[in-house]
């Protein structure tokens, strides 16, 4: 069940940021890829997805990421939401319907 939710969020994040999955799950530190991953971590976390499961799903998509990186990403996304109404709206749009 959580894998299905994860995959839906992947599709929505890629659509909103106009990127493909390969870009989202690449090791690059380009801003669009990093922002996409932060959104994905945050959304999954808000759906009560365990960090270990997020890590597992990321690995299944080809990106080996540490739990501490996921925690830091969730924290960073939370700060961005607090400071940026557009980012907050994007999160709400991504959450609607899932």
Short mmCIF file of the C-alpha atoms (twelve columns), coordinates in Angstrom:
data_MODEL
# 
_entry.id   MODEL 
# 
loop_
_atom_site.group_PDB 
_atom_site.id 
_atom_site.type_symbol 
_atom_site.label_atom_id 
_atom_site.label_alt_id 
_atom_site.label_comp_id 
_atom_site.label_asym_id 
_atom_site.label_seq_id 
_atom_site.Cartn_x 
_atom_site.Cartn_y 
_atom_site.Cartn_z 
_atom_site.pdbx_PDB_model_num 
ATOM 1  C CA . UNK A 1  0.000  0.000  0.000   1 
ATOM 2  C CA . UNK A 2  2.750  2.505  0.912   1 
ATOM 3  C CA . UNK A 3  4.597  1.686  -2.310  1 
ATOM 4  C CA . UNK A 4  1.520  2.737  -4.277  1 
ATOM 5  C CA . UNK A 5  1.361  6.040  -2.387  1 
ATOM 6  C CA . UNK A 6  5.091  6.578  -2.930  1 
ATOM 7  C CA . UNK A 7  4.710  5.973  -6.678  1 
ATOM 8  C CA . UNK A 8  1.757  8.359  -6.915  1 
ATOM 9  C CA . UNK A 9  3.795  11.073 -5.236  1 
ATOM 10 C CA . UNK A 10 6.705  10.362 -7.603  1 
ATOM 11 C CA . UNK A 11 4.388  10.865 -10.587 1 
ATOM 12 C CA . UNK A 12 2.926  14.085 -9.182  1 
ATOM 13 C CA . UNK A 13 6.282  15.586 -8.190  1 
ATOM 14 C CA . UNK A 14 7.717  14.824 -11.622 1 
ATOM 15 C CA . UNK A 15 4.664  16.339 -13.303 1 
ATOM 16 C CA . UNK A 16 4.647  19.543 -11.236 1 
ATOM 17 C CA . UNK A 17 8.399  20.080 -11.614 1 
ATOM 18 C CA . UNK A 18 8.360  19.009 -15.269 1 
ATOM 19 C CA . UNK A 19 11.050 16.344 -14.898 1 
ATOM 20 C CA . UNK A 20 11.339 12.650 -15.524 1 
ATOM 21 C CA . UNK A 21 11.966 9.977  -12.903 1 
ATOM 22 C CA . UNK A 22 15.561 9.525  -14.023 1 
ATOM 23 C CA . UNK A 23 16.247 13.137 -13.097 1 
ATOM 24 C CA . UNK A 24 14.452 12.849 -9.767  1 
ATOM 25 C CA . UNK A 25 16.381 9.736  -8.777  1 
ATOM 26 C CA . UNK A 26 19.778 10.776 -10.102 1 
ATOM 27 C CA . UNK A 27 22.694 11.541 -7.770  1 
ATOM 28 C CA . UNK A 28 22.868 15.077 -9.118  1 
ATOM 29 C CA . UNK A 29 22.651 18.045 -6.803  1 
ATOM 30 C CA . UNK A 30 20.949 20.239 -9.362  1 
ATOM 31 C CA . UNK A 31 18.323 22.393 -7.729  1 
ATOM 32 C CA . UNK A 32 15.327 20.829 -9.524  1 
ATOM 33 C CA . UNK A 33 16.334 17.290 -8.539  1 
ATOM 34 C CA . UNK A 34 17.041 18.226 -4.935  1 
ATOM 35 C CA . UNK A 35 13.754 20.137 -4.637  1 
ATOM 36 C CA . UNK A 36 11.870 17.189 -6.092  1 
ATOM 37 C CA . UNK A 37 13.405 14.773 -3.618  1 
ATOM 38 C CA . UNK A 38 12.688 17.121 -0.693  1 
ATOM 39 C CA . UNK A 39 9.056  17.310 -1.755  1 
ATOM 40 C CA . UNK A 40 8.887  13.536 -2.068  1 
ATOM 41 C CA . UNK A 41 10.406 12.918 1.384   1 
ATOM 42 C CA . UNK A 42 8.118  15.460 3.007   1 
ATOM 43 C CA . UNK A 43 4.952  14.168 1.357   1 
ATOM 44 C CA . UNK A 44 5.707  10.560 2.256   1 
ATOM 45 C CA . UNK A 45 6.568  11.515 5.817   1 
ATOM 46 C CA . UNK A 46 3.290  13.411 6.188   1 
ATOM 47 C CA . UNK A 47 1.472  10.232 5.112   1 
ATOM 48 C CA . UNK A 48 3.111  8.471  8.075   1 
ATOM 49 C CA . UNK A 49 5.500  6.552  5.870   1 
ATOM 50 C CA . UNK A 50 8.405  5.248  7.922   1 
ATOM 51 C CA . UNK A 51 11.832 6.636  6.995   1 
ATOM 52 C CA . UNK A 52 13.110 3.098  6.400   1 
ATOM 53 C CA . UNK A 53 10.332 2.531  3.836   1 
ATOM 54 C CA . UNK A 54 11.096 5.820  2.096   1 
ATOM 55 C CA . UNK A 55 14.735 4.756  1.944   1 
ATOM 56 C CA . UNK A 56 13.759 1.335  0.563   1 
ATOM 57 C CA . UNK A 57 11.509 2.828  -2.122  1 
ATOM 58 C CA . UNK A 58 14.240 5.283  -3.114  1 
ATOM 59 C CA . UNK A 59 16.689 2.391  -3.461  1 
ATOM 60 C CA . UNK A 60 14.176 0.467  -5.571  1 
ATOM 61 C CA . UNK A 61 14.129 3.472  -7.902  1 
ATOM 62 C CA . UNK A 62 17.925 3.412  -8.107  1 
ATOM 63 C CA . UNK A 63 18.987 6.005  -5.528  1 
ATOM 64 C CA . UNK A 64 20.754 4.810  -2.407  1 
ATOM 65 C CA . UNK A 65 20.133 7.541  0.177   1 
ATOM 66 C CA . UNK A 66 20.881 7.579  3.889   1 
ATOM 67 C CA . UNK A 67 18.202 7.927  6.531   1 
ATOM 68 C CA . UNK A 68 19.902 11.058 7.834   1 
ATOM 69 C CA . UNK A 69 19.633 12.648 4.367   1 
ATOM 70 C CA . UNK A 70 15.921 11.874 4.330   1 
ATOM 71 C CA . UNK A 71 15.456 13.353 7.825   1 
ATOM 72 C CA . UNK A 72 17.385 16.466 6.810   1 
ATOM 73 C CA . UNK A 73 15.309 16.765 3.624   1 
ATOM 74 C CA . UNK A 74 12.046 16.544 5.561   1 
ATOM 75 C CA . UNK A 75 13.277 19.206 7.974   1 
ATOM 76 C CA . UNK A 76 14.427 21.468 5.142   1 
ATOM 77 C CA . UNK A 77 11.114 21.092 3.294   1 
ATOM 78 C CA . UNK A 78 9.267  21.960 6.515   1 
ATOM 79 C CA . UNK A 79 11.288 25.162 6.872   1 
ATOM 80 C CA . UNK A 80 10.615 26.058 3.238   1 
ATOM 81 C CA . UNK A 81 6.876  25.593 3.793   1 
ATOM 82 C CA . UNK A 82 6.992  27.900 6.807   1 
ATOM 83 C CA . UNK A 83 8.709  30.642 4.829   1 
ATOM 84 C CA . UNK A 84 7.198  30.370 1.348   1 
ATOM 85 C CA . UNK A 85 3.468  30.426 0.603   1 
ATOM 86 C CA . UNK A 86 4.036  29.212 -2.960  1 
ATOM 87 C CA . UNK A 87 5.898  26.174 -1.666  1 
ATOM 88 C CA . UNK A 88 3.071  25.573 0.832   1 
ATOM 89 C CA . UNK A 89 0.527  25.713 -2.008  1 
ATOM 90 C CA . UNK A 90 2.590  23.275 -4.071  1 
ATOM 91 C CA . UNK A 91 2.618  20.799 -1.172  1 
ATOM 92 C CA . UNK A 92 -1.159 21.128 -0.785  1 
ATOM 93 C CA . UNK A 93 -1.676 20.600 -4.529  1 
ATOM 94 C CA . UNK A 94 0.507  17.492 -4.429  1 
ATOM 95 C CA . UNK A 95 -1.349 16.058 -1.431  1 
ATOM 96 C CA . UNK A 96 -4.836 16.570 -2.851  1 
ATOM 97 C CA . UNK A 97 -6.358 13.365 -4.107  1 
ATOM 98 C CA . UNK A 98 -3.841 10.951 -2.619  1 
# 
